[in-house]
PDB file of C-alpha atoms in Angstrom:
ATOM      1  CA  MET I  48      39.774  16.133  26.981  1.00 43.00           C
ATOM      2  CA  SER I  49      39.830  19.803  26.006  1.00 44.00           C
ATOM      3  CA  SER I  50      38.311  19.323  22.574  1.00 45.00           C
ATOM      4  CA  PRO I  51      34.563  19.997  22.424  1.00 45.00           C
ATOM      5  CA  PRO I  52      32.314  16.972  21.915  1.00 45.00           C
ATOM      6  CA  ARG I  53      31.781  16.223  18.246  1.00 45.00           C
ATOM      7  CA  ILE I  54      28.220  16.969  17.367  1.00 44.00           C
ATOM      8  CA  ARG I  55      27.072  14.662  14.630  1.00 46.00           C
ATOM      9  CA  PRO I  56      24.434  16.273  12.421  1.00 44.00           C
ATOM     10  CA  ARG I  57      21.089  14.682  13.151  1.00 45.00           C
ATOM     11  CA  PRO I  58      20.293  12.149  10.413  1.00 45.00           C
ATOM     12  CA  GLY I  59      17.790  13.536   7.954  1.00 42.00           C
ATOM     13  CA  SER I  60      18.026  17.018   9.409  1.00 42.00           C
ATOM     14  CA  ARG I  61      17.285  18.572   6.013  1.00 42.00           C
ATOM     15  CA  ARG I  62      13.965  16.747   6.023  1.00 41.00           C
ATOM     16  CA  SER I  63      13.208  17.612   9.588  1.00 42.00           C
ATOM     17  CA  ALA I  64      13.601  21.281   8.744  1.00 39.00           C
ATOM     18  CA  ARG I  65      11.164  20.825   5.889  1.00 39.00           C
ATOM     19  CA  ASP I  66       8.721  18.991   8.126  1.00 39.00           C
ATOM     20  CA  ARG I  67       8.708  21.760  10.664  1.00 36.00           C
ATOM     21  CA  SER I  68       7.455  24.158   8.004  1.00 37.00           C
ATOM     22  CA  GLU I  69       4.456  21.915   7.267  1.00 34.00           C
ATOM     23  CA  ALA I  70       1.389  21.604   9.413  1.00 36.00           C
ATOM     24  CA  ALA I  71       0.018  18.095   9.722  1.00 32.00           C
ATOM     25  CA  PRO I  72       2.529  15.310   9.095  1.00 32.00           C
ATOM     26  CA  PRO I  73       4.816  14.332  11.970  1.00 38.00           C
ATOM     27  CA  THR I  74       7.094  12.621   9.460  1.00 49.00           C
ATOM     28  CA  LEU I  75       7.439  13.075   5.737  1.00 46.00           C
ATOM     29  CA  THR I  76       5.994   9.705   4.857  1.00 57.00           C
ATOM     30  CA  CYS I  77       3.143   9.638   7.366  1.00 80.00           C
ATOM     31  CA  PRO I  78       0.219  10.491   5.020  1.00 82.00           C
ATOM     32  CA  THR I  79       1.788   8.285   2.380  1.00 83.00           C
ATOM     33  CA  ARG I  80       1.983   5.380   4.744  1.00 81.00           C
ATOM     34  CA  GLN I  81      -1.540   5.939   6.028  1.00 84.00           C
ATOM     35  CA  THR I  82      -2.775   5.892   2.446  1.00 86.00           C
ATOM     36  CA  LEU I  83      -0.749   2.798   1.616  1.00 86.00           C
ATOM     37  CA  ASP I  84      -2.005   1.046   4.756  1.00 85.00           C
ATOM     38  CA  ARG I  85      -5.560   1.928   3.765  1.00 86.00           C
ATOM     39  CA  LEU I  86      -5.108   0.669   0.206  1.00 87.00           C
ATOM     40  CA  ALA I  87      -3.146  -2.427   1.245  1.00 85.00           C
ATOM     41  CA  ASP I  88      -6.034  -3.604   3.400  1.00 85.00           C
ATOM     42  CA  ARG I  89      -7.173  -7.056   2.331  1.00 80.00           C
ATOM     43  CA  TRP I  90     -10.567  -5.937   1.002  1.00 91.00           C
ATOM     44  CA  THR I  91     -10.333  -2.230   0.321  1.00 92.00           C
ATOM     45  CA  VAL I  92      -9.307  -2.531  -3.324  1.00 88.00           C
ATOM     46  CA  VAL I  93     -12.043  -5.100  -4.027  1.00 90.00           C
ATOM     47  CA  LEU I  94     -14.722  -2.833  -2.544  1.00 94.00           C
ATOM     48  CA  LEU I  95     -13.438   0.331  -4.246  1.00 93.00           C
ATOM     49  CA  ASP I  96     -13.515  -1.626  -7.501  1.00 90.00           C
ATOM     50  CA  GLN I  97     -17.131  -2.570  -7.027  1.00 93.00           C
ATOM     51  CA  LEU I  98     -18.212   0.906  -5.992  1.00 95.00           C
ATOM     52  CA  GLU I  99     -16.417   2.474  -8.940  1.00 94.00           C
ATOM     53  CA  ASN I 100     -19.283   1.135 -11.062  1.00 93.00           C
ATOM     54  CA  GLY I 101     -22.014   2.716  -8.959  1.00 94.00           C
ATOM     55  CA  PRO I 102     -23.871   2.382  -5.655  1.00 95.00           C
ATOM     56  CA  ARG I 103     -24.077  -1.120  -4.231  1.00 95.00           C
ATOM     57  CA  ARG I 104     -26.099  -2.738  -1.473  1.00 95.00           C
ATOM     58  CA  PHE I 105     -24.506  -4.685   1.362  1.00 95.00           C
ATOM     59  CA  GLY I 106     -25.501  -8.049  -0.115  1.00 95.00           C
ATOM     60  CA  GLN I 107     -24.132  -7.121  -3.509  1.00 95.00           C
ATOM     61  CA  LEU I 108     -20.789  -6.204  -1.988  1.00 95.00           C
ATOM     62  CA  ARG I 109     -20.762  -9.418   0.029  1.00 95.00           C
ATOM     63  CA  ASP I 110     -21.338 -11.473  -3.120  1.00 94.00           C
ATOM     64  CA  ALA I 111     -18.748  -9.523  -5.092  1.00 92.00           C
ATOM     65  CA  ALA I 112     -16.070  -9.787  -2.391  1.00 91.00           C
ATOM     66  CA  ASP I 113     -16.050 -13.531  -2.617  1.00 87.00           C
ATOM     67  CA  GLY I 114     -14.950 -14.999   0.700  1.00 88.00           C
ATOM     68  CA  ILE I 115     -15.491 -11.925   2.898  1.00 92.00           C
ATOM     69  CA  SER I 116     -17.361 -12.489   6.158  1.00 94.00           C
ATOM     70  CA  GLU I 117     -20.279 -10.191   6.978  1.00 95.00           C
ATOM     71  CA  LYS I 118     -18.393  -9.007  10.054  1.00 96.00           C
ATOM     72  CA  MET I 119     -15.322  -8.114   8.005  1.00 95.00           C
ATOM     73  CA  LEU I 120     -17.447  -6.422   5.343  1.00 96.00           C
ATOM     74  CA  THR I 121     -19.181  -4.334   8.008  1.00 96.00           C
ATOM     75  CA  GLN I 122     -15.831  -3.387   9.551  1.00 95.00           C
ATOM     76  CA  THR I 123     -14.226  -2.509   6.221  1.00 95.00           C
ATOM     77  CA  LEU I 124     -17.205  -0.406   5.107  1.00 95.00           C
ATOM     78  CA  ARG I 125     -17.219   1.450   8.441  1.00 95.00           C
ATOM     79  CA  SER I 126     -13.533   2.075   8.137  1.00 93.00           C
ATOM     80  CA  LEU I 127     -13.904   3.351   4.552  1.00 95.00           C
ATOM     81  CA  GLU I 128     -16.803   5.511   5.709  1.00 95.00           C
ATOM     82  CA  ARG I 129     -14.770   6.856   8.613  1.00 94.00           C
ATOM     83  CA  ASP I 130     -11.921   7.818   6.283  1.00 93.00           C
ATOM     84  CA  GLY I 131     -14.409   9.534   3.979  1.00 94.00           C
ATOM     85  CA  PHE I 132     -13.989   7.179   1.009  1.00 96.00           C
ATOM     86  CA  VAL I 133     -17.498   5.749   1.118  1.00 95.00           C
ATOM     87  CA  THR I 134     -20.874   7.084   2.168  1.00 95.00           C
ATOM     88  CA  ARG I 135     -24.271   5.509   2.757  1.00 93.00           C
ATOM     89  CA  ARG I 136     -27.608   6.517   1.329  1.00 91.00           C
ATOM     90  CA  SER I 137     -31.077   5.159   2.023  1.00 87.00           C
ATOM     91  CA  ASP I 138     -33.569   4.993  -0.783  1.00 83.00           C
ATOM     92  CA  THR I 139     -37.199   5.970  -0.336  1.00 81.00           C
ATOM     93  CA  ALA I 140     -38.796   2.569  -0.870  1.00 80.00           C
ATOM     94  CA  LYS I 141     -41.390   1.307   1.618  1.00 83.00           C
ATOM     95  CA  VAL I 142     -38.705  -0.892   3.088  1.00 80.00           C
ATOM     96  CA  PRO I 143     -35.732   1.475   2.790  1.00 78.00           C
ATOM     97  CA  GLN I 144     -32.513  -0.058   1.649  1.00 86.00           C
ATOM     98  CA  VAL I 145     -29.047   1.223   2.303  1.00 89.00           C
ATOM     99  CA  TRP I 146     -26.729   1.877  -0.621  1.00 93.00           C
ATOM    100  CA  TYR I 147     -22.997   2.362  -0.357  1.00 94.00           C
ATOM    101  CA  LEU I 148     -21.309   4.743  -2.748  1.00 94.00           C
ATOM    102  CA  LEU I 149     -17.972   6.417  -3.317  1.00 94.00           C
ATOM    103  CA  THR I 150     -17.452   9.972  -2.131  1.00 95.00           C
ATOM    104  CA  PRO I 151     -15.442  12.352  -4.340  1.00 95.00           C
ATOM    105  CA  LEU I 152     -12.477  11.559  -2.048  1.00 94.00           C
ATOM    106  CA  GLY I 153     -12.962   7.828  -2.565  1.00 94.00           C
ATOM    107  CA  ARG I 154     -13.254   8.340  -6.304  1.00 95.00           C
ATOM    108  CA  SER I 155     -10.089  10.426  -6.392  1.00 95.00           C
ATOM    109  CA  VAL I 156      -7.950   7.666  -4.869  1.00 94.00           C
ATOM    110  CA  LEU I 157      -8.766   5.421  -7.823  1.00 94.00           C
ATOM    111  CA  GLU I 158      -6.232   7.305  -9.926  1.00 93.00           C
ATOM    112  CA  PRO I 159      -3.068   6.613  -7.877  1.00 93.00           C
ATOM    113  CA  LEU I 160      -4.476   3.152  -7.234  1.00 92.00           C
ATOM    114  CA  ALA I 161      -4.648   2.582 -10.984  1.00 93.00           C
ATOM    115  CA  ALA I 162      -0.994   3.619 -11.265  1.00 94.00           C
ATOM    116  CA  VAL I 163      -0.001   1.025  -8.651  1.00 92.00           C
ATOM    117  CA  ARG I 164      -2.163  -1.618 -10.279  1.00 90.00           C
ATOM    118  CA  SER I 165      -0.768  -1.003 -13.710  1.00 93.00           C
ATOM    119  CA  TRP I 166       2.788  -1.172 -12.366  1.00 94.00           C
ATOM    120  CA  ALA I 167       1.956  -4.343 -10.431  1.00 92.00           C
ATOM    121  CA  HIS I 168       0.568  -6.137 -13.465  1.00 91.00           C
ATOM    122  CA  GLN I 169       3.553  -5.131 -15.558  1.00 93.00           C
ATOM    123  CA  ASN I 170       6.110  -6.157 -12.969  1.00 94.00           C
ATOM    124  CA  ILE I 171       4.762  -9.088 -10.979  1.00 91.00           C
ATOM    125  CA  ASP I 172       6.606 -11.549 -13.238  1.00 92.00           C
ATOM    126  CA  GLY I 173       9.891  -9.774 -12.589  1.00 92.00           C
ATOM    127  CA  ILE I 174       9.256  -9.843  -8.834  1.00 92.00           C
ATOM    128  CA  GLU I 175       8.451 -13.543  -8.931  1.00 91.00           C
ATOM    129  CA  ARG I 176      11.543 -14.327 -11.004  1.00 93.00           C
ATOM    130  CA  SER I 177      13.641 -12.369  -8.539  1.00 94.00           C
ATOM    131  CA  ARG I 178      12.175 -14.298  -5.592  1.00 92.00           C
ATOM    132  CA  LEU I 179      12.860 -17.652  -7.223  1.00 93.00           C
ATOM    133  CA  SER I 180      16.430 -16.704  -7.994  1.00 93.00           C
ATOM    134  CA  PHE I 181      16.961 -15.201  -4.504  1.00 94.00           C
ATOM    135  CA  ASP I 182      15.586 -18.313  -2.810  1.00 94.00           C
ATOM    136  CA  ALA I 183      17.771 -20.552  -4.988  1.00 94.00           C
ATOM    137  CA  GLU I 184      21.025 -18.833  -4.017  1.00 88.00           C
ATOM    138  CA  PRO I 185      23.088 -20.499  -1.306  1.00 84.00           C
ATOM    139  CA  ARG I 186      23.401 -18.295   1.778  1.00 74.00           C
TER     140      ARG I 186
ATOM    141  CA  MET K 251     -38.467 -31.853  -6.114  1.00 42.00           C
ATOM    142  CA  SER K 252     -38.312 -32.348  -9.892  1.00 44.00           C
ATOM    143  CA  SER K 253     -36.817 -28.947 -10.693  1.00 45.00           C
ATOM    144  CA  PRO K 254     -33.044 -28.923 -11.120  1.00 45.00           C
ATOM    145  CA  PRO K 255     -31.035 -27.208  -8.424  1.00 45.00           C
ATOM    146  CA  ARG K 256     -30.588 -23.508  -9.102  1.00 44.00           C
ATOM    147  CA  ILE K 257     -27.031 -22.780  -9.956  1.00 43.00           C
ATOM    148  CA  ARG K 258     -26.132 -19.283  -8.870  1.00 45.00           C
ATOM    149  CA  PRO K 259     -23.475 -17.760 -11.140  1.00 44.00           C
ATOM    150  CA  ARG K 260     -20.230 -17.648  -9.212  1.00 44.00           C
ATOM    151  CA  PRO K 261     -19.644 -14.067  -8.049  1.00 45.00           C
ATOM    152  CA  GLY K 262     -16.997 -12.389 -10.153  1.00 42.00           C
ATOM    153  CA  SER K 263     -17.169 -15.053 -12.839  1.00 41.00           C
ATOM    154  CA  ARG K 264     -16.506 -12.475 -15.556  1.00 42.00           C
ATOM    155  CA  ARG K 265     -13.228 -11.724 -13.797  1.00 41.00           C
ATOM    156  CA  SER K 266     -12.328 -15.338 -13.391  1.00 42.00           C
ATOM    157  CA  ALA K 267     -12.682 -15.813 -17.127  1.00 39.00           C
ATOM    158  CA  ARG K 268     -10.327 -12.924 -17.680  1.00 38.00           C
ATOM    159  CA  ASP K 269      -7.871 -14.310 -15.148  1.00 38.00           C
ATOM    160  CA  ARG K 270      -7.762 -17.655 -16.856  1.00 36.00           C
ATOM    161  CA  SER K 271      -6.386 -15.973 -19.970  1.00 36.00           C
ATOM    162  CA  GLU K 272      -3.511 -14.522 -17.946  1.00 34.00           C
ATOM    163  CA  ALA K 273      -0.539 -16.424 -16.636  1.00 35.00           C
ATOM    164  CA  ALA K 274       0.418 -15.559 -13.100  1.00 31.00           C
ATOM    165  CA  PRO K 275      -2.266 -13.904 -10.991  1.00 32.00           C
ATOM    166  CA  PRO K 276      -4.777 -16.166  -9.261  1.00 37.00           C
ATOM    167  CA  THR K 277      -7.097 -13.192  -8.684  1.00 48.00           C
ATOM    168  CA  LEU K 278      -7.286  -9.846 -10.390  1.00 46.00           C
ATOM    169  CA  THR K 279      -6.082  -7.866  -7.413  1.00 57.00           C
ATOM    170  CA  CYS K 280      -3.326 -10.231  -6.312  1.00 80.00           C
ATOM    171  CA  PRO K 281      -0.314  -8.441  -7.863  1.00 83.00           C
ATOM    172  CA  THR K 282      -1.857  -5.122  -6.861  1.00 83.00           C
ATOM    173  CA  ARG K 283      -2.210  -6.238  -3.288  1.00 81.00           C
ATOM    174  CA  GLN K 284       1.266  -7.739  -3.202  1.00 84.00           C
ATOM    175  CA  THR K 285       2.635  -4.421  -4.422  1.00 86.00           C
ATOM    176  CA  LEU K 286       0.551  -2.468  -1.937  1.00 86.00           C
ATOM    177  CA  ASP K 287       1.644  -4.769   0.881  1.00 85.00           C
ATOM    178  CA  ARG K 288       5.252  -4.276  -0.163  1.00 86.00           C
ATOM    179  CA  LEU K 289       4.908  -0.486  -0.299  1.00 87.00           C
ATOM    180  CA  ALA K 290       2.830  -0.258   2.878  1.00 85.00           C
ATOM    181  CA  ASP K 291       5.584  -1.921   4.866  1.00 85.00           C
ATOM    182  CA  ARG K 292       6.685   0.307   7.746  1.00 80.00           C
ATOM    183  CA  TRP K 293      10.160   1.046   6.345  1.00 91.00           C
ATOM    184  CA  THR K 294      10.042   0.331   2.617  1.00 92.00           C
ATOM    185  CA  VAL K 295       9.169   3.844   1.526  1.00 89.00           C
ATOM    186  CA  VAL K 296      11.854   5.362   3.769  1.00 90.00           C
ATOM    187  CA  LEU K 297      14.532   3.084   2.311  1.00 94.00           C
ATOM    188  CA  LEU K 298      13.398   3.545  -1.307  1.00 93.00           C
ATOM    189  CA  ASP K 299      13.562   7.286  -0.684  1.00 90.00           C
ATOM    190  CA  GLN K 300      17.130   7.086   0.525  1.00 93.00           C
ATOM    191  CA  LEU K 301      18.243   4.816  -2.277  1.00 95.00           C
ATOM    192  CA  GLU K 302      16.626   7.035  -4.896  1.00 94.00           C
ATOM    193  CA  ASN K 303      19.529   9.420  -4.314  1.00 93.00           C
ATOM    194  CA  GLY K 304      22.202   6.809  -4.895  1.00 94.00           C
ATOM    195  CA  PRO K 305      23.920   3.804  -3.305  1.00 95.00           C
ATOM    196  CA  ARG K 306      23.989   3.754   0.484  1.00 95.00           C
ATOM    197  CA  ARG K 307      25.851   1.721   3.072  1.00 95.00           C
ATOM    198  CA  PHE K 308      24.087  -0.164   5.841  1.00 95.00           C
ATOM    199  CA  GLY K 309      25.060   2.394   8.480  1.00 95.00           C
ATOM    200  CA  GLN K 310      23.850   5.265   6.319  1.00 95.00           C
ATOM    201  CA  LEU K 311      20.474   3.612   5.893  1.00 96.00           C
ATOM    202  CA  ARG K 312      20.279   2.912   9.615  1.00 95.00           C
ATOM    203  CA  ASP K 313      20.954   6.575  10.405  1.00 94.00           C
ATOM    204  CA  ALA K 314      18.484   7.781   7.771  1.00 92.00           C
ATOM    205  CA  ALA K 315      15.694   5.438   8.877  1.00 91.00           C
ATOM    206  CA  ASP K 316      15.608   7.060  12.275  1.00 87.00           C
ATOM    207  CA  GLY K 317      14.326   4.538  14.814  1.00 88.00           C
ATOM    208  CA  ILE K 318      14.850   1.348  12.799  1.00 92.00           C
ATOM    209  CA  SER K 319      16.559  -1.535  14.581  1.00 94.00           C
ATOM    210  CA  GLU K 320      19.488  -3.249  12.870  1.00 95.00           C
ATOM    211  CA  LYS K 321      17.493  -6.468  12.811  1.00 96.00           C
ATOM    212  CA  MET K 322      14.552  -4.796  11.106  1.00 95.00           C
ATOM    213  CA  LEU K 323      16.827  -3.007   8.638  1.00 96.00           C
ATOM    214  CA  THR K 324      18.502  -6.311   7.758  1.00 96.00           C
ATOM    215  CA  GLN K 325      15.109  -7.994   7.298  1.00 95.00           C
ATOM    216  CA  THR K 326      13.678  -5.172   5.195  1.00 95.00           C
ATOM    217  CA  LEU K 327      16.753  -4.999   2.963  1.00 95.00           C
ATOM    218  CA  ARG K 328      16.690  -8.771   2.454  1.00 95.00           C
ATOM    219  CA  SER K 329      13.033  -8.614   1.592  1.00 94.00           C
ATOM    220  CA  LEU K 330      13.594  -5.757  -0.870  1.00 95.00           C
ATOM    221  CA  GLU K 331      16.497  -7.701  -2.341  1.00 95.00           C
ATOM    222  CA  ARG K 332      14.380 -10.834  -2.620  1.00 94.00           C
ATOM    223  CA  ASP K 333      11.663  -8.926  -4.484  1.00 93.00           C
ATOM    224  CA  GLY K 334      14.295  -7.492  -6.810  1.00 94.00           C
ATOM    225  CA  PHE K 335      13.927  -3.862  -5.714  1.00 96.00           C
ATOM    226  CA  VAL K 336      17.390  -3.551  -4.219  1.00 96.00           C
ATOM    227  CA  THR K 337      20.753  -5.101  -4.941  1.00 95.00           C
ATOM    228  CA  ARG K 338      24.083  -5.165  -3.137  1.00 93.00           C
ATOM    229  CA  ARG K 339      27.503  -4.296  -4.439  1.00 91.00           C
ATOM    230  CA  SER K 340      30.901  -4.546  -2.794  1.00 87.00           C
ATOM    231  CA  ASP K 341      33.516  -1.939  -3.553  1.00 82.00           C
ATOM    232  CA  THR K 342      37.154  -2.824  -4.151  1.00 81.00           C
ATOM    233  CA  ALA K 343      38.655  -1.133  -1.104  1.00 80.00           C
ATOM    234  CA  LYS K 344      41.103  -3.050   1.084  1.00 82.00           C
ATOM    235  CA  VAL K 345      38.305  -3.536   3.551  1.00 80.00           C
ATOM    236  CA  PRO K 346      35.417  -4.047   1.117  1.00 78.00           C
ATOM    237  CA  GLN K 347      32.196  -2.323   1.977  1.00 86.00           C
ATOM    238  CA  VAL K 348      28.736  -3.297   0.890  1.00 88.00           C
ATOM    239  CA  TRP K 349      26.574  -0.764  -0.877  1.00 93.00           C
ATOM    240  CA  TYR K 350      22.848  -1.091  -1.391  1.00 94.00           C
ATOM    241  CA  LEU K 351      21.322   0.322  -4.540  1.00 93.00           C
ATOM    242  CA  LEU K 352      18.053   0.337  -6.441  1.00 94.00           C
ATOM    243  CA  THR K 353      17.586  -2.050  -9.325  1.00 95.00           C
ATOM    244  CA  PRO K 354      15.719  -0.815 -12.430  1.00 95.00           C
ATOM    245  CA  LEU K 355      12.648  -2.582 -10.971  1.00 94.00           C
ATOM    246  CA  GLY K 356      13.041  -0.751  -7.670  1.00 94.00           C
ATOM    247  CA  ARG K 357      13.500   2.532  -9.505  1.00 95.00           C
ATOM    248  CA  SER K 358      10.404   1.938 -11.597  1.00 95.00           C
ATOM    249  CA  VAL K 359       8.133   1.592  -8.570  1.00 94.00           C
ATOM    250  CA  LEU K 360       9.009   5.136  -7.517  1.00 94.00           C
ATOM    251  CA  GLU K 361       6.610   6.484 -10.136  1.00 93.00           C
ATOM    252  CA  PRO K 362       3.347   4.916  -8.877  1.00 93.00           C
ATOM    253  CA  LEU K 363       4.634   5.540  -5.357  1.00 92.00           C
ATOM    254  CA  ALA K 364       4.937   9.234  -6.195  1.00 93.00           C
ATOM    255  CA  ALA K 365       1.321   9.210  -7.390  1.00 94.00           C
ATOM    256  CA  VAL K 366       0.160   7.753  -4.067  1.00 92.00           C
ATOM    257  CA  ARG K 367       2.324  10.167  -2.116  1.00 90.00           C
ATOM    258  CA  SER K 368       1.077  13.170  -3.998  1.00 93.00           C
ATOM    259  CA  TRP K 369      -2.530  12.080  -3.483  1.00 94.00           C
ATOM    260  CA  ALA K 370      -1.853  11.426   0.199  1.00 92.00           C
ATOM    261  CA  HIS K 371      -0.399  14.871   0.819  1.00 91.00           C
ATOM    262  CA  GLN K 372      -3.268  16.527  -1.002  1.00 93.00           C
ATOM    263  CA  ASN K 373      -5.957  14.552   0.803  1.00 94.00           C
ATOM    264  CA  ILE K 374      -4.757  13.747   4.300  1.00 91.00           C
ATOM    265  CA  ASP K 375      -6.579  16.797   5.718  1.00 92.00           C
ATOM    266  CA  GLY K 376      -9.849  15.621   4.155  1.00 92.00           C
ATOM    267  CA  ILE K 377      -9.367  12.144   5.618  1.00 92.00           C
ATOM    268  CA  GLU K 378      -8.642  13.567   9.056  1.00 91.00           C
ATOM    269  CA  ARG K 379     -11.669  15.861   8.915  1.00 93.00           C
ATOM    270  CA  SER K 380     -13.823  12.911   7.903  1.00 94.00           C
ATOM    271  CA  ARG K 381     -12.545  10.849  10.835  1.00 92.00           C
ATOM    272  CA  LEU K 382     -13.234  13.611  13.336  1.00 93.00           C
ATOM    273  CA  SER K 383     -16.748  14.066  12.021  1.00 93.00           C
ATOM    274  CA  PHE K 384     -17.382  10.284  11.878  1.00 93.00           C
ATOM    275  CA  ASP K 385     -16.152   9.804  15.441  1.00 94.00           C
ATOM    276  CA  ALA K 386     -18.296  12.717  16.661  1.00 94.00           C
ATOM    277  CA  GLU K 387     -21.542  11.269  15.267  1.00 88.00           C
ATOM    278  CA  PRO K 388     -23.775   9.436  17.736  1.00 84.00           C
ATOM    279  CA  ARG K 389     -24.142   5.780  16.810  1.00 75.00           C
TER     280      ARG K 389
END
């Protein structure tokens, strides 16, 4: 009873020390996960793809994102606008039309996205083989 | 009534043609989205991070993934194993212990993941500024 309580080092304490020296992220992976959540959204990649080629109107995006509802398209565009990936512009026609276009921020995410996409296309067969073999094993 | 029905080209038909020449993916973004879904999982990045440094035991992963439940850790490891990112190995001690380690596939995804992470850390402030300004605008 006289021995002092053993103090176990807090798991990941090296990281925590590093985190404390940084400003924004509450955990190391927080911005990473936010970005992954953003990119993993059902329609985000489809819309970024379209907008990579230039400004698009709402109807053009709806046609390109085959199967998207207008409500979901509106929500996704608002969310991309809120995060600063997409902006809107009205033209000066008599009946002004709204165009959606990538911001520099939105354009810059295309690069890491391309890295994920390239990896995915190279490795999806391996993932699928692994799943088949995993599911076939007795457990 | 005599004119034939207008057949609108199917949106994304150029893509569909390209897809048909490929084996697995039903749509262009399918492997990309699968990969993004995998990486955007709440705990995947944390576990990949740990395993990047070498084999880990279940308890070590549980301590490192601060806040994970044992059930969730079991599920996530099984899912990573199923996808071929992680494998298990038993040592030869009297009481054998299971070690989890990255497969070559799991190791290879660290590269595009690093690209996303680097982008995220560089741009999270811009995203947060954009959100503040978007939320402050009258709508």
